[in-house]
Amino acid sequence: MPTAPAPPGVFVPPPASGRTDALGAADLLRFTTAGSVDDGKSTLLGRLLVETRSVLADQLAAVTEASRRRGHARPDLALLTDGLRAEREQGITIDVAYRAFATPRRAFLVADTPGHVQYTRNMVTGASTADLAVVLVDARRGVQTQSRRHAFIASLLGIRHLVFAVNKMDLVDYAEVAFTAVADEAAAFAARLGVPDVAVIPVSALHGDNVAGRSNAMPWYGGATLLHHLEHVAVGDRNPVDFRFPVQLALRPDAGFRGLAGTVASGAIRPGERVAVLPSGRRTRVRAVYASGREVAEARAGDAVVIALADEVDAARGDLLVRDLNRPFVGSDVEAMVCWMDDRPLAVGRRYLFRQTTRETPARVASVLYRVDVDTLHRAPAAALGLNDIGRVRVETASPVYFDAYRDNAATGAFILVDADTNATVAAGMVRGGAAMVGEADASAQEVIAPEAPEVPVSPDVVRDAPGVTRAEREARQGHRGGALWLTGPPGAGKSAVARETERRLFARGATVVVLDGDDLRH
Amino acid sequence: MSLPRRSHLRALEAEAVHVLREVAAQFERPVLLFSGGKDSIVMVELARRAFAPGPIPFPLLHVDTGHNFPETLAFRDWLVDQTGAMLHVASVDDAIRRGLVQDEAGPEASRNSLQTAVLLDALAGLRADAALGGGRRDEEKARAKERIFSHRDRAGQWDPRNQRPELWNLYNGRIAPGEHVRVFPLSNWTELDVWRYIRAERIAVPTLYLAHARETVDRRGTLLAVTEHLTLLPGETPARRRVRFRTVGDVTCTGAVESTAETLDAVVAEVAGAVQTERGGRHDDRRSETAMEDRKRAGYF
Ligand SMILES: Nc1nc2c(ncn2[C@@H]2O[C@H](COP(=O)(O)OP(=O)(O)O)[C@@H](O)[C@H]2O)c(=O)[nH]1
């Protein structure tokens, strides 16, 4: 656009001088923290902020001053992350607080959630947007109920990276035995939850050991510091395979342009590829993809873009763009785990609004199958759910919804329930599947092992055995990390060829690798 | 095996664009609160991107304290011209004439508290059901627990103890008649993120943000610009200094910092190395340890 020179007072930056790294090298990691009250969570967060130089002089001065007024000799770092006045009076955190800090390698967003009993809902909220969870454990007390609860909630929300920070190591003389006992307990519990990536790190939040800098007091510990781990843990797109694009709104600035604005929920798409619009089922191709008004070659999960279609196909907010041959489930009867978040208990039969992706439809909870006792992880029979309860329910929606199971695709498996009278958000839900698909759940008192466990009811005789040789041991022996790569696609797409080539190259690099090909397994 | 991850600024950009689009889709009469400061400038740029090639589908609302830097007004009018956005101005001077509010008296009077009433009055006049603000969670402790969609009752008040849980990227914008929602698309940005983004995307800003020579007085450690609106206290002598502003608000209480940063690179470097929070230069926050929180409860942005 030809522009007149800017008037006085306006600074128009000259074009960048050829630099391509202007956005910086750092990526973003979202994590959540929790622990029992007094395990040292606020102190640990404060420590991370200070050590990454994210706390400025005037903030630190204010905290030092406030600490002195309370008679503390040194600045109480917990005060840095302790917000509202009401909490200051009570001396505890009561809600989810979000905080940012950064290193040259990575920017971090922390959802800090409270540790006391009645705030399951805040942990669920914090975990819903997190890639990783840091669970505080007091080295003297081991893995308490509250830590288990948080780890369970993290796994329920599909978090794949768990870190147990075993804190207050200074109070157990930095002793390896004390750490090992807690670490074993934590690892065993995480294994039961089926969380794939677990780290246990001995720290002292108060003194800074193994938070950002290595501890001299614990030479027996050869692992990463907490900050190093957070900076290096590899978190990818949760689902890079199944393309899902919920339409936020249709843009029609003039007769010449029509585009669908939205954020890619999962998978990726390029111009020219075939897509279908749900619910109409109309098929077409992608004509172009725009980001910030400019054409781009690809959009993938998390990108906020505009997609222009090749044909005049009707699409509006709430519609879903998918690949023709890779469709989500459709139905108006779903089974889900929900966390109840409202003072007024869930009322079976009452009308709620079901909001999932960009779609909203009236719904009712047809039945409560069971409640999960988050302390024992056992199922308890229940007729309703109250504030902070987690349970499995059947929901009937007024019009069909398009969804995936939450464990496969959080973006299309997540929903909230809104109370149509109060407008409050009353529940967070994670779809397990269509009611017909998952069958009636057995409400007898059995353990809800992993929220990621198979949908088919598991016989009580089938129990997950504690691992003998652990993953860490295997990885130490092999000299590289373990991982499974799953190739999916229609027959003849070239899965086996890709697998063989990958196997060959990894083998050539000295890795221990094996291909499990469906064809071979069926022989 | 993971794909290369997007840079954190792209992730924040995508989140903000998603939020802006939710606002356009969920509300009937949203407005974008435009202060002329860098956060609201970035928000306008993000709105332009969110709806391109179409126009920004909501008007900008500027609460004009009457104590503006001339640069802010020049910039505002230029930006409106560039983007084709519609602009509403709610004037504090007007509100004083109408008797809606009364000016504070004295040399250290601040128009912050007046702004709140004028803003709420303007929102009611426009029957706005959503107001987009440039607030960031890193600005102040009280903001850390504010939601991205922050519900306000009929009196425009925030109740920090009764916030809606905000899950995934599912924002609940349902309200009763007369209520509205404050929306903060930049919640997860830091001051440095904002500057890095401005630099990377070559976004225009008022010249106030870059080092320039200006008459200022040092009032208890805060450098205030000497303007017709500033009443000098006994013993204060103006001096010419090279300064820039880190926030741009009411001329009577926005502090400048001494600076030689004349380019965006230099500003980014300065912000990255800064030892004081940007609000540290705002006179009004220091009145009490919870000053910000009190203003928020009353509906301040
Ligand atoms: N000795 C010791 N004390 C700690 C450590 N971390 C935290 N604390 C203390 O434990 C108490 C509770 O810490 P705080 O961070 O407020 O716990 P929160 O309730 O989990 O946020 C405070 O008195 C801290 O100073 C640590 O590593 N060692």
PDB file of C-alpha atoms in Angstrom, chain A residues 227-478:
ATOM      1  CA  LEU A 227      15.742 -25.912  34.666  1.00  0.00           C
ATOM      2  CA  HIS A 228      17.938 -27.908  32.308  1.00  0.00           C
ATOM      3  CA  HIS A 229      15.283 -30.597  32.128  1.00  0.00           C
ATOM      4  CA  LEU A 230      12.557 -28.038  31.427  1.00  0.00           C
ATOM      5  CA  GLU A 231      14.694 -26.459  28.730  1.00  0.00           C
ATOM      6  CA  HIS A 232      15.466 -29.710  26.957  1.00  0.00           C
ATOM      7  CA  VAL A 233      12.460 -31.964  27.308  1.00  0.00           C
ATOM      8  CA  ALA A 234      11.114 -32.690  23.818  1.00  0.00           C
ATOM      9  CA  VAL A 235       7.414 -31.937  23.501  1.00  0.00           C
ATOM     10  CA  GLY A 236       5.935 -32.207  20.042  1.00  0.00           C
ATOM     11  CA  ASP A 237       2.480 -31.584  18.675  1.00  0.00           C
ATOM     12  CA  ARG A 238       0.145 -33.874  20.541  1.00  0.00           C
ATOM     13  CA  ASN A 239      -1.435 -35.206  17.396  1.00  0.00           C
ATOM     14  CA  PRO A 240       0.406 -34.454  14.165  1.00  0.00           C
ATOM     15  CA  VAL A 241      -1.625 -36.955  12.152  1.00  0.00           C
ATOM     16  CA  ASP A 242      -5.366 -36.307  12.157  1.00  0.00           C
ATOM     17  CA  PHE A 243      -6.157 -33.017  10.454  1.00  0.00           C
ATOM     18  CA  ARG A 244      -8.965 -31.195  12.277  1.00  0.00           C
ATOM     19  CA  PHE A 245      -9.862 -27.563  11.674  1.00  0.00           C
ATOM     20  CA  PRO A 246     -12.798 -26.167  13.657  1.00  0.00           C
ATOM     21  CA  VAL A 247     -14.164 -23.109  11.886  1.00  0.00           C
ATOM     22  CA  GLN A 248     -14.206 -20.068  14.156  1.00  0.00           C
ATOM     23  CA  LEU A 249     -15.810 -17.776  11.677  1.00  0.00           C
ATOM     24  CA  ALA A 250     -16.273 -17.327   7.956  1.00  0.00           C
ATOM     25  CA  LEU A 251     -14.607 -14.233   6.529  1.00  0.00           C
ATOM     26  CA  ARG A 252     -16.367 -12.595   3.607  1.00  0.00           C
ATOM     27  CA  PRO A 253     -14.892  -9.121   3.300  1.00  0.00           C
ATOM     28  CA  ASP A 254     -16.132  -8.714  -0.271  1.00  0.00           C
ATOM     29  CA  ALA A 255     -17.677 -10.723  -3.063  1.00  0.00           C
ATOM     30  CA  GLY A 256     -14.215 -11.784  -4.228  1.00  0.00           C
ATOM     31  CA  PHE A 257     -12.934 -13.472  -1.083  1.00  0.00           C
ATOM     32  CA  ARG A 258     -14.233 -16.215   1.155  1.00  0.00           C
ATOM     33  CA  GLY A 259     -12.124 -17.787   3.811  1.00  0.00           C
ATOM     34  CA  LEU A 260     -12.563 -19.860   6.947  1.00  0.00           C
ATOM     35  CA  ALA A 261     -10.749 -18.509   9.989  1.00  0.00           C
ATOM     36  CA  GLY A 262      -9.686 -20.891  12.714  1.00  0.00           C
ATOM     37  CA  THR A 263      -6.875 -22.588  14.579  1.00  0.00           C
ATOM     38  CA  VAL A 264      -5.648 -25.962  13.354  1.00  0.00           C
ATOM     39  CA  ALA A 265      -6.536 -28.327  16.184  1.00  0.00           C
ATOM     40  CA  SER A 266      -4.352 -31.215  15.061  1.00  0.00           C
ATOM     41  CA  GLY A 267      -2.559 -32.562  12.013  1.00  0.00           C
ATOM     42  CA  ALA A 268      -1.491 -30.367   9.118  1.00  0.00           C
ATOM     43  CA  ILE A 269      -2.822 -29.179   5.768  1.00  0.00           C
ATOM     44  CA  ARG A 270      -1.401 -27.789   2.530  1.00  0.00           C
ATOM     45  CA  PRO A 271      -2.946 -26.072  -0.442  1.00  0.00           C
ATOM     46  CA  GLY A 272      -4.278 -28.540  -3.000  1.00  0.00           C
ATOM     47  CA  GLU A 273      -5.218 -31.216  -0.467  1.00  0.00           C
ATOM     48  CA  ARG A 274      -8.691 -32.717  -0.410  1.00  0.00           C
ATOM     49  CA  VAL A 275     -10.914 -31.926   2.540  1.00  0.00           C
ATOM     50  CA  ALA A 276     -14.481 -32.483   3.658  1.00  0.00           C
ATOM     51  CA  VAL A 277     -16.680 -30.059   5.586  1.00  0.00           C
ATOM     52  CA  LEU A 278     -18.665 -31.520   8.479  1.00  0.00           C
ATOM     53  CA  PRO A 279     -21.525 -31.803   9.124  1.00  0.00           C
ATOM     54  CA  SER A 280     -22.558 -31.227   5.491  1.00  0.00           C
ATOM     55  CA  GLY A 281     -20.031 -33.760   4.199  1.00  0.00           C
ATOM     56  CA  ARG A 282     -19.318 -31.616   1.151  1.00  0.00           C
ATOM     57  CA  ARG A 283     -15.927 -32.351  -0.404  1.00  0.00           C
ATOM     58  CA  THR A 284     -13.560 -29.904  -1.946  1.00  0.00           C
ATOM     59  CA  ARG A 285      -9.892 -28.941  -2.040  1.00  0.00           C
ATOM     60  CA  VAL A 286      -7.915 -26.340  -0.181  1.00  0.00           C
ATOM     61  CA  ARG A 287      -7.225 -23.471  -2.540  1.00  0.00           C
ATOM     62  CA  ALA A 288      -4.918 -21.480  -0.277  1.00  0.00           C
ATOM     63  CA  VAL A 289      -3.840 -21.111   3.326  1.00  0.00           C
ATOM     64  CA  TYR A 290      -3.176 -17.662   4.788  1.00  0.00           C
ATOM     65  CA  ALA A 291      -1.437 -16.678   8.004  1.00  0.00           C
ATOM     66  CA  SER A 292      -1.680 -13.002   8.950  1.00  0.00           C
ATOM     67  CA  GLY A 293      -3.002 -12.279   5.472  1.00  0.00           C
ATOM     68  CA  ARG A 294      -0.044 -13.863   3.667  1.00  0.00           C
ATOM     69  CA  GLU A 295      -0.155 -17.138   1.747  1.00  0.00           C
ATOM     70  CA  VAL A 296       1.720 -19.964   3.411  1.00  0.00           C
ATOM     71  CA  ALA A 297       2.702 -23.446   2.253  1.00  0.00           C
ATOM     72  CA  GLU A 298       1.349 -25.329   5.245  1.00  0.00           C
ATOM     73  CA  ALA A 299      -0.610 -24.965   8.453  1.00  0.00           C
ATOM     74  CA  ARG A 300      -0.183 -27.317  11.367  1.00  0.00           C
ATOM     75  CA  ALA A 301      -1.573 -27.846  14.833  1.00  0.00           C
ATOM     76  CA  GLY A 302      -1.668 -24.583  16.751  1.00  0.00           C
ATOM     77  CA  ASP A 303      -1.493 -22.281  13.724  1.00  0.00           C
ATOM     78  CA  ALA A 304      -4.213 -19.627  13.539  1.00  0.00           C
ATOM     79  CA  VAL A 305      -4.915 -19.307   9.828  1.00  0.00           C
ATOM     80  CA  VAL A 306      -7.498 -18.634   7.155  1.00  0.00           C
ATOM     81  CA  ILE A 307      -8.286 -21.468   4.740  1.00  0.00           C
ATOM     82  CA  ALA A 308      -9.799 -20.696   1.365  1.00  0.00           C
ATOM     83  CA  LEU A 309     -11.568 -23.576  -0.372  1.00  0.00           C
ATOM     84  CA  ALA A 310     -11.535 -24.342  -4.074  1.00  0.00           C
ATOM     85  CA  ASP A 311     -15.322 -24.506  -4.381  1.00  0.00           C
ATOM     86  CA  GLU A 312     -18.155 -22.419  -3.035  1.00  0.00           C
ATOM     87  CA  VAL A 313     -18.968 -24.700  -0.114  1.00  0.00           C
ATOM     88  CA  ASP A 314     -21.138 -23.474   2.717  1.00  0.00           C
ATOM     89  CA  ALA A 315     -19.283 -23.478   6.007  1.00  0.00           C
ATOM     90  CA  ALA A 316     -19.819 -21.550   9.195  1.00  0.00           C
ATOM     91  CA  ARG A 317     -18.711 -21.353  12.812  1.00  0.00           C
ATOM     92  CA  GLY A 318     -18.940 -24.744  14.438  1.00  0.00           C
ATOM     93  CA  ASP A 319     -18.222 -26.676  11.266  1.00  0.00           C
ATOM     94  CA  LEU A 320     -15.193 -28.916  11.093  1.00  0.00           C
ATOM     95  CA  LEU A 321     -12.778 -29.281   8.195  1.00  0.00           C
ATOM     96  CA  VAL A 322     -11.164 -32.723   8.003  1.00  0.00           C
ATOM     97  CA  ARG A 323      -9.501 -34.952   5.451  1.00  0.00           C
ATOM     98  CA  ASP A 324     -11.903 -36.934   3.427  1.00  0.00           C
ATOM     99  CA  LEU A 325     -10.434 -40.270   4.504  1.00  0.00           C
ATOM    100  CA  ASN A 326      -9.673 -39.379   8.100  1.00  0.00           C
ATOM    101  CA  ARG A 327     -12.820 -38.420   9.928  1.00  0.00           C
ATOM    102  CA  PRO A 328     -13.672 -38.026  13.584  1.00  0.00           C
ATOM    103  CA  PHE A 329     -16.503 -39.822  15.334  1.00  0.00           C
ATOM    104  CA  VAL A 330     -19.937 -38.373  15.079  1.00  0.00           C
ATOM    105  CA  GLY A 331     -22.750 -38.906  17.547  1.00  0.00           C
ATOM    106  CA  SER A 332     -24.973 -37.355  20.162  1.00  0.00           C
ATOM    107  CA  ASP A 333     -24.240 -39.805  22.908  1.00  0.00           C
ATOM    108  CA  VAL A 334     -20.740 -39.616  24.379  1.00  0.00           C
ATOM    109  CA  GLU A 335     -18.973 -41.023  27.376  1.00  0.00           C
ATOM    110  CA  ALA A 336     -16.571 -38.779  29.167  1.00  0.00           C
ATOM    111  CA  MET A 337     -14.570 -38.166  32.293  1.00  0.00           C
ATOM    112  CA  VAL A 338     -15.633 -34.863  33.787  1.00  0.00           C
ATOM    113  CA  CYS A 339     -14.355 -32.701  36.591  1.00  0.00           C
ATOM    114  CA  TRP A 340     -17.192 -30.834  38.261  1.00  0.00           C
ATOM    115  CA  MET A 341     -16.329 -27.210  38.937  1.00  0.00           C
ATOM    116  CA  ASP A 342     -19.436 -25.592  40.320  1.00  0.00           C
ATOM    117  CA  ASP A 343     -20.882 -25.235  43.811  1.00  0.00           C
ATOM    118  CA  ARG A 344     -24.173 -26.539  42.524  1.00  0.00           C
ATOM    119  CA  PRO A 345     -23.758 -30.279  41.972  1.00  0.00           C
ATOM    120  CA  LEU A 346     -24.260 -31.951  38.633  1.00  0.00           C
ATOM    121  CA  ALA A 347     -27.930 -32.664  38.122  1.00  0.00           C
ATOM    122  CA  VAL A 348     -28.705 -35.653  35.950  1.00  0.00           C
ATOM    123  CA  GLY A 349     -31.251 -34.675  33.308  1.00  0.00           C
ATOM    124  CA  ARG A 350     -30.680 -30.942  33.655  1.00  0.00           C
ATOM    125  CA  ARG A 351     -29.958 -28.894  30.558  1.00  0.00           C
ATOM    126  CA  TYR A 352     -26.408 -27.660  30.072  1.00  0.00           C
ATOM    127  CA  LEU A 353     -24.593 -26.188  27.108  1.00  0.00           C
ATOM    128  CA  PHE A 354     -21.944 -28.453  25.648  1.00  0.00           C
ATOM    129  CA  ARG A 355     -19.052 -26.495  24.153  1.00  0.00           C
ATOM    130  CA  GLN A 356     -16.457 -28.383  22.191  1.00  0.00           C
ATOM    131  CA  THR A 357     -14.098 -26.869  19.606  1.00  0.00           C
ATOM    132  CA  THR A 358     -16.123 -23.950  18.219  1.00  0.00           C
ATOM    133  CA  ARG A 359     -19.434 -25.764  18.499  1.00  0.00           C
ATOM    134  CA  GLU A 360     -22.091 -25.302  21.123  1.00  0.00           C
ATOM    135  CA  THR A 361     -25.142 -27.446  21.607  1.00  0.00           C
ATOM    136  CA  PRO A 362     -27.574 -28.066  24.458  1.00  0.00           C
ATOM    137  CA  ALA A 363     -26.923 -31.300  26.314  1.00  0.00           C
ATOM    138  CA  ARG A 364     -27.951 -33.280  29.345  1.00  0.00           C
ATOM    139  CA  VAL A 365     -26.023 -35.681  31.496  1.00  0.00           C
ATOM    140  CA  ALA A 366     -27.909 -38.925  31.052  1.00  0.00           C
ATOM    141  CA  SER A 367     -26.158 -40.787  33.829  1.00  0.00           C
ATOM    142  CA  VAL A 368     -23.216 -40.825  36.167  1.00  0.00           C
ATOM    143  CA  LEU A 369     -21.354 -44.116  35.800  1.00  0.00           C
ATOM    144  CA  TYR A 370     -18.987 -43.707  38.705  1.00  0.00           C
ATOM    145  CA  ARG A 371     -16.972 -41.242  40.666  1.00  0.00           C
ATOM    146  CA  VAL A 372     -13.203 -41.521  40.931  1.00  0.00           C
ATOM    147  CA  ASP A 373     -11.785 -41.353  44.403  1.00  0.00           C
ATOM    148  CA  VAL A 374      -8.738 -39.295  43.488  1.00  0.00           C
ATOM    149  CA  ASP A 375      -6.890 -40.371  46.594  1.00  0.00           C
ATOM    150  CA  THR A 376      -7.151 -44.110  46.076  1.00  0.00           C
ATOM    151  CA  LEU A 377      -7.865 -44.005  42.332  1.00  0.00           C
ATOM    152  CA  HIS A 378     -10.708 -46.402  42.925  1.00  0.00           C
ATOM    153  CA  ARG A 379     -14.127 -46.174  41.386  1.00  0.00           C
ATOM    154  CA  ALA A 380     -16.942 -45.302  43.708  1.00  0.00           C
ATOM    155  CA  PRO A 381     -20.590 -45.613  42.826  1.00  0.00           C
ATOM    156  CA  ALA A 382     -22.207 -42.194  42.539  1.00  0.00           C
ATOM    157  CA  ALA A 383     -25.544 -40.704  41.523  1.00  0.00           C
ATOM    158  CA  ALA A 384     -24.219 -37.175  41.102  1.00  0.00           C
ATOM    159  CA  LEU A 385     -20.992 -35.215  41.156  1.00  0.00           C
ATOM    160  CA  GLY A 386     -20.230 -32.276  43.422  1.00  0.00           C
ATOM    161  CA  LEU A 387     -17.634 -29.528  43.343  1.00  0.00           C
ATOM    162  CA  ASN A 388     -14.153 -30.971  42.703  1.00  0.00           C
ATOM    163  CA  ASP A 389     -15.450 -34.456  41.958  1.00  0.00           C
ATOM    164  CA  ILE A 390     -14.141 -36.345  38.974  1.00  0.00           C
ATOM    165  CA  GLY A 391     -16.306 -38.997  37.420  1.00  0.00           C
ATOM    166  CA  ARG A 392     -17.359 -40.796  34.339  1.00  0.00           C
ATOM    167  CA  VAL A 393     -20.645 -39.739  32.751  1.00  0.00           C
ATOM    168  CA  ARG A 394     -22.782 -40.238  29.704  1.00  0.00           C
ATOM    169  CA  VAL A 395     -23.769 -37.056  27.942  1.00  0.00           C
ATOM    170  CA  GLU A 396     -26.516 -36.700  25.365  1.00  0.00           C
ATOM    171  CA  THR A 397     -26.242 -33.730  23.058  1.00  0.00           C
ATOM    172  CA  ALA A 398     -29.188 -32.114  21.281  1.00  0.00           C
ATOM    173  CA  SER A 399     -27.410 -32.163  17.944  1.00  0.00           C
ATOM    174  CA  PRO A 400     -24.598 -34.476  16.835  1.00  0.00           C
ATOM    175  CA  VAL A 401     -21.035 -33.568  17.756  1.00  0.00           C
ATOM    176  CA  TYR A 402     -17.803 -34.450  15.974  1.00  0.00           C
ATOM    177  CA  PHE A 403     -15.128 -35.667  18.295  1.00  0.00           C
ATOM    178  CA  ASP A 404     -12.103 -37.860  18.853  1.00  0.00           C
ATOM    179  CA  ALA A 405     -11.223 -39.656  22.044  1.00  0.00           C
ATOM    180  CA  TYR A 406      -9.382 -37.167  24.252  1.00  0.00           C
ATOM    181  CA  ARG A 407      -6.348 -39.417  24.625  1.00  0.00           C
ATOM    182  CA  ASP A 408      -5.904 -39.422  20.838  1.00  0.00           C
ATOM    183  CA  ASN A 409      -6.737 -35.805  20.280  1.00  0.00           C
ATOM    184  CA  ALA A 410      -7.145 -33.403  23.151  1.00  0.00           C
ATOM    185  CA  ALA A 411      -8.255 -30.577  20.881  1.00  0.00           C
ATOM    186  CA  THR A 412     -11.344 -32.400  19.640  1.00  0.00           C
ATOM    187  CA  GLY A 413     -11.927 -34.554  22.713  1.00  0.00           C
ATOM    188  CA  ALA A 414     -12.167 -31.713  25.223  1.00  0.00           C
ATOM    189  CA  PHE A 415     -15.356 -29.926  26.168  1.00  0.00           C
ATOM    190  CA  ILE A 416     -16.827 -27.709  28.843  1.00  0.00           C
ATOM    191  CA  LEU A 417     -20.351 -27.635  30.218  1.00  0.00           C
ATOM    192  CA  VAL A 418     -21.901 -24.237  30.802  1.00  0.00           C
ATOM    193  CA  ASP A 419     -24.918 -23.719  33.029  1.00  0.00           C
ATOM    194  CA  ALA A 420     -27.516 -22.044  30.838  1.00  0.00           C
ATOM    195  CA  ASP A 421     -29.012 -20.158  33.806  1.00  0.00           C
ATOM    196  CA  THR A 422     -25.922 -18.818  35.529  1.00  0.00           C
ATOM    197  CA  ASN A 423     -23.571 -18.860  32.496  1.00  0.00           C
ATOM    198  CA  ALA A 424     -20.958 -20.394  34.755  1.00  0.00           C
ATOM    199  CA  THR A 425     -18.509 -22.947  33.420  1.00  0.00           C
ATOM    200  CA  VAL A 426     -19.526 -25.942  35.509  1.00  0.00           C
ATOM    201  CA  ALA A 427     -17.498 -28.842  34.150  1.00  0.00           C
ATOM    202  CA  ALA A 428     -14.423 -29.803  32.176  1.00  0.00           C
ATOM    203  CA  GLY A 429     -14.871 -32.933  30.121  1.00  0.00           C
ATOM    204  CA  MET A 430     -12.680 -35.387  28.276  1.00  0.00           C
ATOM    205  CA  VAL A 431     -14.410 -37.632  25.814  1.00  0.00           C
ATOM    206  CA  ARG A 432     -13.507 -41.293  26.071  1.00  0.00           C
ATOM    207  CA  GLY A 433     -15.608 -42.277  23.104  1.00  0.00           C
ATOM    208  CA  GLY A 434     -19.125 -42.601  21.832  1.00  0.00           C
ATOM    209  CA  ALA A 435     -21.341 -44.335  24.360  1.00  0.00           C
ATOM    210  CA  ALA A 436     -21.947 -47.187  21.947  1.00  0.00           C
ATOM    211  CA  MET A 437     -18.219 -47.635  21.380  1.00  0.00           C
ATOM    212  CA  VAL A 438     -17.014 -47.871  24.918  1.00  0.00           C
ATOM    213  CA  GLY A 439     -19.784 -50.007  26.381  1.00  0.00           C
ATOM    214  CA  GLU A 440     -21.179 -49.793  29.874  1.00  0.00           C
ATOM    215  CA  ALA A 441     -18.507 -49.193  32.426  1.00  0.00           C
ATOM    216  CA  ASP A 442     -18.319 -51.483  35.375  1.00  0.00           C
ATOM    217  CA  ALA A 443     -18.956 -49.363  38.432  1.00  0.00           C
ATOM    218  CA  SER A 444     -17.592 -51.880  40.887  1.00  0.00           C
ATOM    219  CA  ALA A 445     -14.786 -50.742  43.090  1.00  0.00           C
ATOM    220  CA  GLN A 446     -11.795 -51.273  40.902  1.00  0.00           C
ATOM    221  CA  GLU A 447      -8.872 -49.095  40.304  1.00  0.00           C
ATOM    222  CA  VAL A 448      -9.079 -46.557  37.550  1.00  0.00           C
ATOM    223  CA  ILE A 449      -5.581 -47.439  36.467  1.00  0.00           C
ATOM    224  CA  ALA A 450      -4.514 -45.149  33.722  1.00  0.00           C
ATOM    225  CA  PRO A 451      -6.973 -42.698  32.306  1.00  0.00           C
ATOM    226  CA  GLU A 452      -5.212 -43.685  29.106  1.00  0.00           C
ATOM    227  CA  ALA A 453      -6.044 -47.340  29.638  1.00  0.00           C
ATOM    228  CA  PRO A 454      -8.011 -49.285  27.031  1.00  0.00           C
ATOM    229  CA  GLU A 455     -11.648 -48.364  26.609  1.00  0.00           C
ATOM    230  CA  VAL A 456     -12.831 -51.938  26.838  1.00  0.00           C
ATOM    231  CA  PRO A 457     -13.642 -52.868  30.408  1.00  0.00           C
ATOM    232  CA  VAL A 458     -10.568 -54.511  31.845  1.00  0.00           C
ATOM    233  CA  SER A 459     -10.981 -57.784  33.655  1.00  0.00           C
ATOM    234  CA  PRO A 460      -9.995 -57.485  37.293  1.00  0.00           C
ATOM    235  CA  ASP A 461      -7.558 -60.332  36.630  1.00  0.00           C
ATOM    236  CA  VAL A 462      -5.622 -58.205  34.183  1.00  0.00           C
ATOM    237  CA  VAL A 463      -3.372 -56.002  36.244  1.00  0.00           C
ATOM    238  CA  ARG A 464      -0.533 -53.826  35.189  1.00  0.00           C
ATOM    239  CA  ASP A 465       2.618 -55.348  36.641  1.00  0.00           C
ATOM    240  CA  ALA A 466       5.255 -53.126  38.143  1.00  0.00           C
ATOM    241  CA  PRO A 467       8.020 -52.873  35.559  1.00  0.00           C
ATOM    242  CA  GLY A 468      11.025 -55.141  36.242  1.00  0.00           C
ATOM    243  CA  VAL A 469      13.792 -53.557  34.216  1.00  0.00           C
ATOM    244  CA  THR A 470      12.902 -49.881  34.052  1.00  0.00           C
ATOM    245  CA  ARG A 471      12.953 -47.661  31.052  1.00  0.00           C
ATOM    246  CA  ALA A 472      15.792 -45.635  32.521  1.00  0.00           C
ATOM    247  CA  GLU A 473      17.888 -48.762  32.942  1.00  0.00           C
ATOM    248  CA  ARG A 474      17.237 -49.841  29.391  1.00  0.00           C
ATOM    249  CA  GLU A 475      18.100 -46.432  28.065  1.00  0.00           C
ATOM    250  CA  ALA A 476      21.290 -46.357  30.070  1.00  0.00           C
ATOM    251  CA  ARG A 477      22.334 -49.745  28.623  1.00  0.00           C
ATOM    252  CA  GLN A 478      21.419 -48.824  25.026  1.00  0.00           C
TER     253      GLN A 478
END
